[in-house]
CSV table of C-alpha atoms and ligand atoms in Angstrom, one decimal:
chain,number,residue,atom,x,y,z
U,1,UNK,CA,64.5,124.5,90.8
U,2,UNK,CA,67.6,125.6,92.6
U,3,UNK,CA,66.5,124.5,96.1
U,4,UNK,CA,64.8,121.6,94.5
U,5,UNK,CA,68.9,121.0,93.1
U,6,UNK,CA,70.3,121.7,96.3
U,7,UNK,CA,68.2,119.5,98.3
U,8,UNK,CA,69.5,116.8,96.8
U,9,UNK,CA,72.9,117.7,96.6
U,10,UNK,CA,72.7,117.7,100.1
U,11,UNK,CA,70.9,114.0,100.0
U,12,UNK,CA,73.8,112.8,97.8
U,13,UNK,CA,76.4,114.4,100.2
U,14,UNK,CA,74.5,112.9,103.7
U,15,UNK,CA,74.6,109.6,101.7
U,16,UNK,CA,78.4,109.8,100.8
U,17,UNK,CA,78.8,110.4,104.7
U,18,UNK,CA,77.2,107.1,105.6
U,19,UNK,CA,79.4,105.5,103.2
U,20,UNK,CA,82.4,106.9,104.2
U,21,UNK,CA,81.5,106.5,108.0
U,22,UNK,CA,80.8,102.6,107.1
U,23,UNK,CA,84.4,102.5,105.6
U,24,UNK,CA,86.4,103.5,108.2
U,25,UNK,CA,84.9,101.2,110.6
U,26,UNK,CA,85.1,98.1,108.0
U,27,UNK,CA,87.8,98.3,106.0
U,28,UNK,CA,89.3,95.2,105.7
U,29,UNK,CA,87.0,92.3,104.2
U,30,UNK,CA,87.4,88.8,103.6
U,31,UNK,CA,87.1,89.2,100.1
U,32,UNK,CA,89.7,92.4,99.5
U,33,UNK,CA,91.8,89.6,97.0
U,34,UNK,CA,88.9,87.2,95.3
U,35,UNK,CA,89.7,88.6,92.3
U,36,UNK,CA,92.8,89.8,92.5
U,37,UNK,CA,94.1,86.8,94.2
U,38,UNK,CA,92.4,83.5,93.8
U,39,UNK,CA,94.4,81.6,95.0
U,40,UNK,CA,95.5,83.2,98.0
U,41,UNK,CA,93.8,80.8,100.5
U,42,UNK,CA,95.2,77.4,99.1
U,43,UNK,CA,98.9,78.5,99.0
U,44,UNK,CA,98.7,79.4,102.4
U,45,UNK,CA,97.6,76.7,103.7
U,46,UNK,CA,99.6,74.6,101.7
U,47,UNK,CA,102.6,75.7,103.4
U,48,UNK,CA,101.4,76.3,107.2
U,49,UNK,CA,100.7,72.4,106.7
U,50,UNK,CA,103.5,71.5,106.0
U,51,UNK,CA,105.6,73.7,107.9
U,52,UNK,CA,103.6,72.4,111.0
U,53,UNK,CA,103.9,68.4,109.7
U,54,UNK,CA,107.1,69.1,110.3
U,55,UNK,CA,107.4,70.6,113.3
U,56,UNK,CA,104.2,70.8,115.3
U,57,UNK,CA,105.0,73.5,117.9
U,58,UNK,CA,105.6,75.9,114.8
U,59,UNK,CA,101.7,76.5,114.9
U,60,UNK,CA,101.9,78.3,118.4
U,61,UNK,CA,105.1,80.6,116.8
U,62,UNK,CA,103.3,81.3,114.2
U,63,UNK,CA,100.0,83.0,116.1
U,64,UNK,CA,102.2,84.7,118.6
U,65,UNK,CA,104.1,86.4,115.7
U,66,UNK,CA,100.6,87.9,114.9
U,67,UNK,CA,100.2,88.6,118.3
U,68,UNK,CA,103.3,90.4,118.4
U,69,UNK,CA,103.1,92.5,115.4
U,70,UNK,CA,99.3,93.5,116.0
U,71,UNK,CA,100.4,94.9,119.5
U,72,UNK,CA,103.0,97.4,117.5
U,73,UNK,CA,101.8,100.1,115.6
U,74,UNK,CA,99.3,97.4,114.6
U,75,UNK,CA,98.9,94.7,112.7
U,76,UNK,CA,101.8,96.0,109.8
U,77,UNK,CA,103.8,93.2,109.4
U,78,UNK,CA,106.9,95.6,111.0
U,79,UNK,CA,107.9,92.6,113.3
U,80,UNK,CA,108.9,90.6,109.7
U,81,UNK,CA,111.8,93.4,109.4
U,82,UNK,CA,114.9,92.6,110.0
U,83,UNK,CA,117.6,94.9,111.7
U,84,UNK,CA,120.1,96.8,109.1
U,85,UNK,CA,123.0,98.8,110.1
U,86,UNK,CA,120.7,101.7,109.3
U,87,UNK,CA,117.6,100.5,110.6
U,88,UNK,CA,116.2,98.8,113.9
U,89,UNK,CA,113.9,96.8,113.9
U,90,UNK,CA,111.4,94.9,116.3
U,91,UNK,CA,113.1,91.2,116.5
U,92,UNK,CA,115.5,92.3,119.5
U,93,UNK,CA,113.1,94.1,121.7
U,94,UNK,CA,113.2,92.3,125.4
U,95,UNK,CA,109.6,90.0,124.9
U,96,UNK,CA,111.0,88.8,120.9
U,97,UNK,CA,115.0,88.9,121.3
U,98,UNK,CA,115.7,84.6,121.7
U,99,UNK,CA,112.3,84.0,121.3
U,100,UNK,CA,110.2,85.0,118.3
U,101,UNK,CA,110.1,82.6,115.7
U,102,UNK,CA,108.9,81.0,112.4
U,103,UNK,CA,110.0,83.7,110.0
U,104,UNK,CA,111.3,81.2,107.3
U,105,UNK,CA,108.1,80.0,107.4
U,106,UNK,CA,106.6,83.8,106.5
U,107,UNK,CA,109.1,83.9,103.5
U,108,UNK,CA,108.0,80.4,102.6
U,109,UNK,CA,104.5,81.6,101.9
U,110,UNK,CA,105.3,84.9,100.9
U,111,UNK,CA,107.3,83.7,97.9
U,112,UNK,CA,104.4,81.1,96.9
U,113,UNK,CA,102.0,84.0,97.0
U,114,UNK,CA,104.4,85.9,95.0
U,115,UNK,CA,104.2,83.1,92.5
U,116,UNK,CA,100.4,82.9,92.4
U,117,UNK,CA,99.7,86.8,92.1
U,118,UNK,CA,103.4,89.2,91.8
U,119,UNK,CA,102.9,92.1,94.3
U,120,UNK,CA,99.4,92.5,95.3
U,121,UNK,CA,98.9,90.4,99.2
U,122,UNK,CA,100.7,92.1,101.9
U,123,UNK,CA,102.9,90.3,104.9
U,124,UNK,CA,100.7,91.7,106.9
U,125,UNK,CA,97.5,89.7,105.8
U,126,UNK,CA,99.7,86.6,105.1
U,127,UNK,CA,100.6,86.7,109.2
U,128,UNK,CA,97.0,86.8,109.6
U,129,UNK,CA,95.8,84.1,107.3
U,130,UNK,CA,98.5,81.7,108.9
U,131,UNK,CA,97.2,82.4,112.3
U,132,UNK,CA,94.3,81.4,111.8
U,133,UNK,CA,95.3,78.4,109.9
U,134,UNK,CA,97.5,77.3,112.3
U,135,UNK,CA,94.8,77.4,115.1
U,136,UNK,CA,92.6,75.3,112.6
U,137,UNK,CA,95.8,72.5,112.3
U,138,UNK,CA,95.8,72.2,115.9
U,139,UNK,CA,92.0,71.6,115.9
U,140,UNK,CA,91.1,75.3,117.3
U,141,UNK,CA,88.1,77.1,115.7
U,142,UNK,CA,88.4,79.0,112.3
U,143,UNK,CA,86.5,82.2,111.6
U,144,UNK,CA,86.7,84.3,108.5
U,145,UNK,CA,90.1,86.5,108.0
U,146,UNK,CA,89.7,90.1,106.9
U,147,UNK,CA,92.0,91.4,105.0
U,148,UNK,CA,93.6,94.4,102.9
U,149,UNK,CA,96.0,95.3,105.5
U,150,UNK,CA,99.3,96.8,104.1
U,151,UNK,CA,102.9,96.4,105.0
U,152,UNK,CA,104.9,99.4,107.2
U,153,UNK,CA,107.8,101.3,106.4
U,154,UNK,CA,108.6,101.8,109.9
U,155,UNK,CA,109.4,99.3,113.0
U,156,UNK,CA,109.1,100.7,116.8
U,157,UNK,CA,111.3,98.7,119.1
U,158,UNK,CA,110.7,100.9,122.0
U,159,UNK,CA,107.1,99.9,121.0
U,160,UNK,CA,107.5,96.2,120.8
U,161,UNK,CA,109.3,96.9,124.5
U,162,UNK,CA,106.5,98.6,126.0
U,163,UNK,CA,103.2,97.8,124.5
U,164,UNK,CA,103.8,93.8,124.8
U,165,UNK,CA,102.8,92.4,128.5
U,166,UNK,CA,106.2,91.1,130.5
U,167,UNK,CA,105.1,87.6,131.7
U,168,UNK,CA,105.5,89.2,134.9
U,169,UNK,CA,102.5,91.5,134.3
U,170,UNK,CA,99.7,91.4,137.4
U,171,UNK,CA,96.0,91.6,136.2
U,172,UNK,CA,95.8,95.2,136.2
U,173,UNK,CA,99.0,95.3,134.0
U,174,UNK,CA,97.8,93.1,131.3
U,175,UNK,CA,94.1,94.6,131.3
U,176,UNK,CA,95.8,98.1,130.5
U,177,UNK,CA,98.0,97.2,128.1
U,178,UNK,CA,94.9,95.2,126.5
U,179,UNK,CA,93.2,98.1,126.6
U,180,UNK,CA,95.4,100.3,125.6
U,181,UNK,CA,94.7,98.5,122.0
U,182,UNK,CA,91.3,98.5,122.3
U,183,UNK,CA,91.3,95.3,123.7
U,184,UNK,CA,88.6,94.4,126.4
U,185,UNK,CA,89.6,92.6,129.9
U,186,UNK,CA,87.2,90.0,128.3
U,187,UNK,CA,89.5,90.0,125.2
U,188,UNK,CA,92.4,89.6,126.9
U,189,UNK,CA,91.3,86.9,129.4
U,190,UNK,CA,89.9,84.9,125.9
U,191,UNK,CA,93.4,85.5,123.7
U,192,UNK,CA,95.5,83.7,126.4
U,193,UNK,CA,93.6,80.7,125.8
U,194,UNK,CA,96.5,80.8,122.8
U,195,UNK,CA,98.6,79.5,125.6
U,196,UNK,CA,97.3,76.1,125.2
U,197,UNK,CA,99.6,75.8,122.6
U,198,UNK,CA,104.1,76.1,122.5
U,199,UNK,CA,106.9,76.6,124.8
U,200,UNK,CA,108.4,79.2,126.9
U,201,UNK,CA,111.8,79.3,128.1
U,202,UNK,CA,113.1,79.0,131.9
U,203,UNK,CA,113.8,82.7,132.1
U,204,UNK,CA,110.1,83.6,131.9
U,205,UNK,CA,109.0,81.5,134.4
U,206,UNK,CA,111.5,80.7,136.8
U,207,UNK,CA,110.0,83.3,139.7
U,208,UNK,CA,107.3,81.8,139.1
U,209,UNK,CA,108.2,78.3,140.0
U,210,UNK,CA,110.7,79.0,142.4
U,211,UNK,CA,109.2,82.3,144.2
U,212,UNK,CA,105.9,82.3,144.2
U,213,UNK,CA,102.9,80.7,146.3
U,214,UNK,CA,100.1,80.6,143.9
U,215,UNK,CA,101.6,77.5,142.2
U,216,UNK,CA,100.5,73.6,142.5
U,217,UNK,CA,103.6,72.2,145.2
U,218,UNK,CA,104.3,68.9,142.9
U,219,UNK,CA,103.9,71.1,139.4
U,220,UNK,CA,106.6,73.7,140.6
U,221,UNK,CA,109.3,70.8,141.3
U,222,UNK,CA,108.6,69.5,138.2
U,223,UNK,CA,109.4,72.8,136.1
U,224,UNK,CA,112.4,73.4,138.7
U,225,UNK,CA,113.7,70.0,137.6
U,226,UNK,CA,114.1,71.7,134.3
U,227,UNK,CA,115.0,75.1,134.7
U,228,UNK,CA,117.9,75.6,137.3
U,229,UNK,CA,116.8,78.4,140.2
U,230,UNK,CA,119.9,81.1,138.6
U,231,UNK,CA,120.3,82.2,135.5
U,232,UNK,CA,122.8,80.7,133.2
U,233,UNK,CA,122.8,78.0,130.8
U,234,UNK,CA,119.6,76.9,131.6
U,235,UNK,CA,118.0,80.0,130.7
U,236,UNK,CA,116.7,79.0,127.4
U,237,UNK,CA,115.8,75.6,128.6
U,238,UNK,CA,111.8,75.2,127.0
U,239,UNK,CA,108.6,73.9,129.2
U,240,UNK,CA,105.2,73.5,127.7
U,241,UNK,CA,102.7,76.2,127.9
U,242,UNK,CA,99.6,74.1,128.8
U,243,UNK,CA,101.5,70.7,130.3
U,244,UNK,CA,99.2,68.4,129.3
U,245,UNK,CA,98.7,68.8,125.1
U,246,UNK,CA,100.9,71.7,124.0
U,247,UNK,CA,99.7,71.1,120.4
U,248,UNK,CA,96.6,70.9,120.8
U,249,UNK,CA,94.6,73.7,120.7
U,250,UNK,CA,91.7,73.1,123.4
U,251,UNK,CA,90.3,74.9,126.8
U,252,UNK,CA,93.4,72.6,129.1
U,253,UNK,CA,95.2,76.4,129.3
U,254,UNK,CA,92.2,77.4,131.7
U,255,UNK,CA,91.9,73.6,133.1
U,256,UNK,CA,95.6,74.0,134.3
U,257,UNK,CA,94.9,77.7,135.8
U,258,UNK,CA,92.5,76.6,137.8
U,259,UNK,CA,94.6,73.6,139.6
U,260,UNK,CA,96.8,76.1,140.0
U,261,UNK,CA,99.1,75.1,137.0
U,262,UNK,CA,99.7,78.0,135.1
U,263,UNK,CA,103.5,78.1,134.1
U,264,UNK,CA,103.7,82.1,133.7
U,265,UNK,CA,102.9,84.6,136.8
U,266,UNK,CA,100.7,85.9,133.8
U,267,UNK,CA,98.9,82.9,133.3
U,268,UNK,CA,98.3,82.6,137.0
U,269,UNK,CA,97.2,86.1,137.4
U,270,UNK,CA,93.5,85.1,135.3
U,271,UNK,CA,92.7,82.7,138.1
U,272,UNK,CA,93.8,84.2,141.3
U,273,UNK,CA,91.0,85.3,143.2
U,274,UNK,CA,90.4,88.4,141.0
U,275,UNK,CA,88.1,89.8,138.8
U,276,UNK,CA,88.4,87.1,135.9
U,277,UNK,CA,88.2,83.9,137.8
U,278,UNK,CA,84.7,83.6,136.7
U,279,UNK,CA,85.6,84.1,133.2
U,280,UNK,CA,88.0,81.1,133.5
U,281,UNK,CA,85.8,79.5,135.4
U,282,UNK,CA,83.3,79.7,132.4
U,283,UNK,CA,86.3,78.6,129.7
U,284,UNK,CA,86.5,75.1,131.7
U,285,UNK,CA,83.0,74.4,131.7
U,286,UNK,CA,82.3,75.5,128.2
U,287,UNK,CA,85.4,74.7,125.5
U,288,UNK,CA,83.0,76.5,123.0
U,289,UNK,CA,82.1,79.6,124.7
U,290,UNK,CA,86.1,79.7,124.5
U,291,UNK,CA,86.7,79.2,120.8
U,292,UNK,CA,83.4,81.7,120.3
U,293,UNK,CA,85.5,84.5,122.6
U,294,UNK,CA,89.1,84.0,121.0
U,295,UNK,CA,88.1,84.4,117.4
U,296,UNK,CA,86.2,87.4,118.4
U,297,UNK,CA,89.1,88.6,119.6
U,298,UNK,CA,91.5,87.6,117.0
U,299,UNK,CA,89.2,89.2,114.9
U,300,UNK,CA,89.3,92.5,117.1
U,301,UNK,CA,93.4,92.2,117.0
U,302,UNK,CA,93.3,92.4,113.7
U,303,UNK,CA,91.5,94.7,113.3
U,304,UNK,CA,94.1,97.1,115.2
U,305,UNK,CA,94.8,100.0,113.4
U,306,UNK,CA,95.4,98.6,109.8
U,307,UNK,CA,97.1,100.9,107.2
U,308,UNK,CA,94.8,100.8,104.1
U,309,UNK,CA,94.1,102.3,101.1
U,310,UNK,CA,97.2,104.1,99.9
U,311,UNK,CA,99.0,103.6,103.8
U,312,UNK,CA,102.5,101.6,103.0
U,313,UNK,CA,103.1,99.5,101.0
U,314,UNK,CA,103.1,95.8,99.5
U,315,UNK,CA,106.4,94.3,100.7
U,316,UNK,CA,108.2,92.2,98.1
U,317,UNK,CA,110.2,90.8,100.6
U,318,UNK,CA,108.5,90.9,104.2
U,319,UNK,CA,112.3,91.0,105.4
U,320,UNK,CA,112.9,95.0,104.1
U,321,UNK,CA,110.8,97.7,102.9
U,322,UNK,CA,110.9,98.1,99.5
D,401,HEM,C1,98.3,88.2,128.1
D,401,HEM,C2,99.6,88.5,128.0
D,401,HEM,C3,100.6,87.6,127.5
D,401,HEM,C4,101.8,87.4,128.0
D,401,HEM,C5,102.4,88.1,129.3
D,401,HEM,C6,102.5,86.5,127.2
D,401,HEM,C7,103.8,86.0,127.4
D,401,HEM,C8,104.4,84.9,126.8
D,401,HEM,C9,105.7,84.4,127.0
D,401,HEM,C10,106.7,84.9,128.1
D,401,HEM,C11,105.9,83.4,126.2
D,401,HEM,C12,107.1,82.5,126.2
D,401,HEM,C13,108.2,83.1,125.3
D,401,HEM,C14,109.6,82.5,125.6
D,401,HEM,O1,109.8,82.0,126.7
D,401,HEM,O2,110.4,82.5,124.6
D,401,HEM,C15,104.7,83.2,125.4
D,401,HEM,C16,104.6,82.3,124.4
D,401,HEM,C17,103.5,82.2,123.6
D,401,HEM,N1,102.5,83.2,123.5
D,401,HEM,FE1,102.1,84.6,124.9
D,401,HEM,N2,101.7,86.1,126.2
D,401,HEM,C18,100.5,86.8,126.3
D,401,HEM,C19,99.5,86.7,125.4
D,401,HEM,C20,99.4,86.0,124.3
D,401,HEM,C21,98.5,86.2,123.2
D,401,HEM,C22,97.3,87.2,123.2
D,401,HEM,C23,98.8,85.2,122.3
D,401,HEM,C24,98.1,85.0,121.0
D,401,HEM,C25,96.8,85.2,120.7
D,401,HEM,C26,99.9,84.5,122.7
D,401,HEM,C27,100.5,83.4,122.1
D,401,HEM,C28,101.6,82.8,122.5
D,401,HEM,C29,102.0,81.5,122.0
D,401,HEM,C30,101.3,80.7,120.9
D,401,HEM,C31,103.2,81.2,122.6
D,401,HEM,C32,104.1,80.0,122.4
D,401,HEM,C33,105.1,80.3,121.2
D,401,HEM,C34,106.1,79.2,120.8
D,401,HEM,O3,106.0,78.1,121.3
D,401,HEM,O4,106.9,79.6,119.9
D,401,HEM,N3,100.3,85.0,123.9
D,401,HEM,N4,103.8,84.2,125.7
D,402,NAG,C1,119.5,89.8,122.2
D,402,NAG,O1,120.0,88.5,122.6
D,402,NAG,C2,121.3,88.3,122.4
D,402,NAG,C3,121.6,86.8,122.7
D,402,NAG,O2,121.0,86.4,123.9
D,402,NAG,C4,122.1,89.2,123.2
D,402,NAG,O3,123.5,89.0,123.0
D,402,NAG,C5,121.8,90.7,122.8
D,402,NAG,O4,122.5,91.6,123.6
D,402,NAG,C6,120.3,90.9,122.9
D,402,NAG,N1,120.0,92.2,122.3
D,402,NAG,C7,119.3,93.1,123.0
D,402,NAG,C8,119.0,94.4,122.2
D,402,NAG,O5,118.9,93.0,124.1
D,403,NAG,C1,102.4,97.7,136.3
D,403,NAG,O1,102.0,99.0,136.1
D,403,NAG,C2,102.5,99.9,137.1
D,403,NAG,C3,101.9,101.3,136.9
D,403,NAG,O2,101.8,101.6,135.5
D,403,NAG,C4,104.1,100.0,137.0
D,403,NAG,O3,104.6,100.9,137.9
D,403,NAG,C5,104.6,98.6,137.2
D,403,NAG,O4,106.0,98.6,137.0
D,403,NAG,C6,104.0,97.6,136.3
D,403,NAG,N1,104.4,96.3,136.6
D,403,NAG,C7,104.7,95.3,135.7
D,403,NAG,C8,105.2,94.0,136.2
D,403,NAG,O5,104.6,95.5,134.5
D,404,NAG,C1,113.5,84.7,144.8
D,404,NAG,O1,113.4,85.8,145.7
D,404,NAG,C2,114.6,86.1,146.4
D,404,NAG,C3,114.4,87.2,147.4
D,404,NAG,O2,113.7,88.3,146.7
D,404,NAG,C4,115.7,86.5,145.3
D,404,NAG,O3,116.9,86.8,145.9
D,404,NAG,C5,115.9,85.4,144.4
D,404,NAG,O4,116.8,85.7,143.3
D,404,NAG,C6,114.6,84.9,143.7
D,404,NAG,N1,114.8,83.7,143.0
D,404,NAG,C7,114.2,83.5,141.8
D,404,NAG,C8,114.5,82.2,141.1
D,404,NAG,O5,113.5,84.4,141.2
């Protein structure tokens, strides 16, 4: 009787294992607010759409603010915070001081989802919904968005300064710090593709243009004619990512790095003789071998080290902590 007992005590404990070992690998789920938040989906949307009818490149801000917040202390929503006399926050670190934006558009859906269902979706999942929306308005892929991320207490600039690639990264530099988030080469080579989409500024690819040898002759002097070779006022002058369809979100990124047309050194560095050419290489021949590879690795940056469960918090206001 008493072994009988404990034999399946010890069944019931090896089966609350598996569970709890298929938990901490799966987490998040699409479904974490069909009941508790219907309507989650539709007031998203709703105002990506029109954020971006009025203003196509906000798309592009919009994915590299997930981008930017996964790579931090993952994806937390502690890029939304903003900087208090008592608290610093990530939206002056070097790669997002001048340059990260579309946070109105954040509070824009945040207080719509606040209307629909008070307190229960995080900024966190918000950021990731309108990602992917915003690749879908651009005519990217889609792919399914799990959620049940929560919001952080706690920003790390010195995180958002060393853990986000400088655009003057070389290969190795942006495979490590890929990989330093669990992020494959393969992952990393794929997410750039977002680069088919937005602006940068003169100040991150002025070397580039000016200084460097791996650049199409007639394609430099056209980016010189807009960014002047010494910093100053032209600094914050802007130049298309992908020079052909900026808003569009298609395989051109890897069509321009491969006639040499990449604005960033970064961008260059995929198609350079090195270890990812081929990769590239395959991106141009097949636009849907792309759009396969970047959702599985928006997926996998989403999936960076979520806080769950009873982790932070629900913000109220994806500005402050509560
Ligand atoms: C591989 C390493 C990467 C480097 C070095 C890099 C660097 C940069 C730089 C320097 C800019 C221009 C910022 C400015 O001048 O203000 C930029 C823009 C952008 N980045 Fe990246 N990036 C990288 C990866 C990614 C990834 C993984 C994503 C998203 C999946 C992404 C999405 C974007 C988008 C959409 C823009 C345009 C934003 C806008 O127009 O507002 N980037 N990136
Ligand atoms: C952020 O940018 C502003 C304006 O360019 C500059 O005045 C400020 O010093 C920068 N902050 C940091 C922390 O670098
Ligand atoms: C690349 O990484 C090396 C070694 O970690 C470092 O010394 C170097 O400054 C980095 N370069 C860039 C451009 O990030
Ligand atoms: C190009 O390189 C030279 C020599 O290293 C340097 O003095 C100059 O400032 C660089 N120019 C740009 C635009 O990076």
């Amino acid at each position: 009787m008493a072994a009988r007992a404990s034999a399946a005590a010890a069944r019931c404990i090896a089966l609350l294992l598996i569970l709890l070992a298929g938990t901490s690998s799966a987490q998040l789920s699409s479904s974490f607010y069909s009941s508790s938040c219907p309507g989650l989906y539709s007031a998203v949307k709703s105002v990506v759409q029109s954020a971006i009818a009025r203003e196509k490149r906000m798309a592009a801000s919009i994915v590299r603010l997930f981008f930017h917040d996964c790579f931090v202390q993952g994806c937390d929503a502690s890029l939304l915070l903003d900087d208090t006399a008592s608290f610093q926050g990530e939206k002056m670190a070097k790669p997002n001081n001048g340059s990260v934006r579309g946070f109105e558009v954040i509070d824009a859906i945040k207080s719509a989802v606040e209307k629909a269902c008070p307190g229960v979706v995080s900024c966190a999942d918000i950021l990731a919904i309108a990602a992917r929306d915003s690749v879908v308005i651009l005519g990217g892929p889609t792919w399914n968005v799990k959620l049940g991320r929560r919001d952080s207490t706690a920003a790390s600039f010195s995180g958002a300064n060393n853990n986000i690639p400088p655009p003057t990264s070389g290969l190795a530099n942006l495979t490590s710090l890929f990989a330093a988030q669990g992020l494959s080469q393969k992952d990393m080579v794929a997410l750039s593709g977002a680069h088919t989409i937005g602006l940068a500024r003169c100040t991150n690819f002025r070397a580039h243009i000016y200084n460097e040898t791996d650049i199409d002759g007639t394609f430099a002097r056209t980016r010189q004619s807009g960014c002047p070779s010494t910093s100053g006022t032209g600094d914050n002058n802007l130049a298309p990512l992908d020079l052909q369809t900026p808003t569009v979100f298609e395989n051109n990124y890897y069509k321009n790095l491969v006639s040499k047309k990449g604005l960033l050194h970064s961008d260059q560095e995929l198609f350079n003789g090195g270890a990812t050419d081929a990769q590239v290489q395959s991106y141009v021949s097949s636009q849907s071998t792309f759009f396969a590879d970047f959702v599985t690795g928006m997926i996998k940056m989403g999936d960076i080290t979520p806080l769950t469960g009873s982790k932070g918090e629900i913000r109220k206001n994806c500005r402050r902590i509560n």
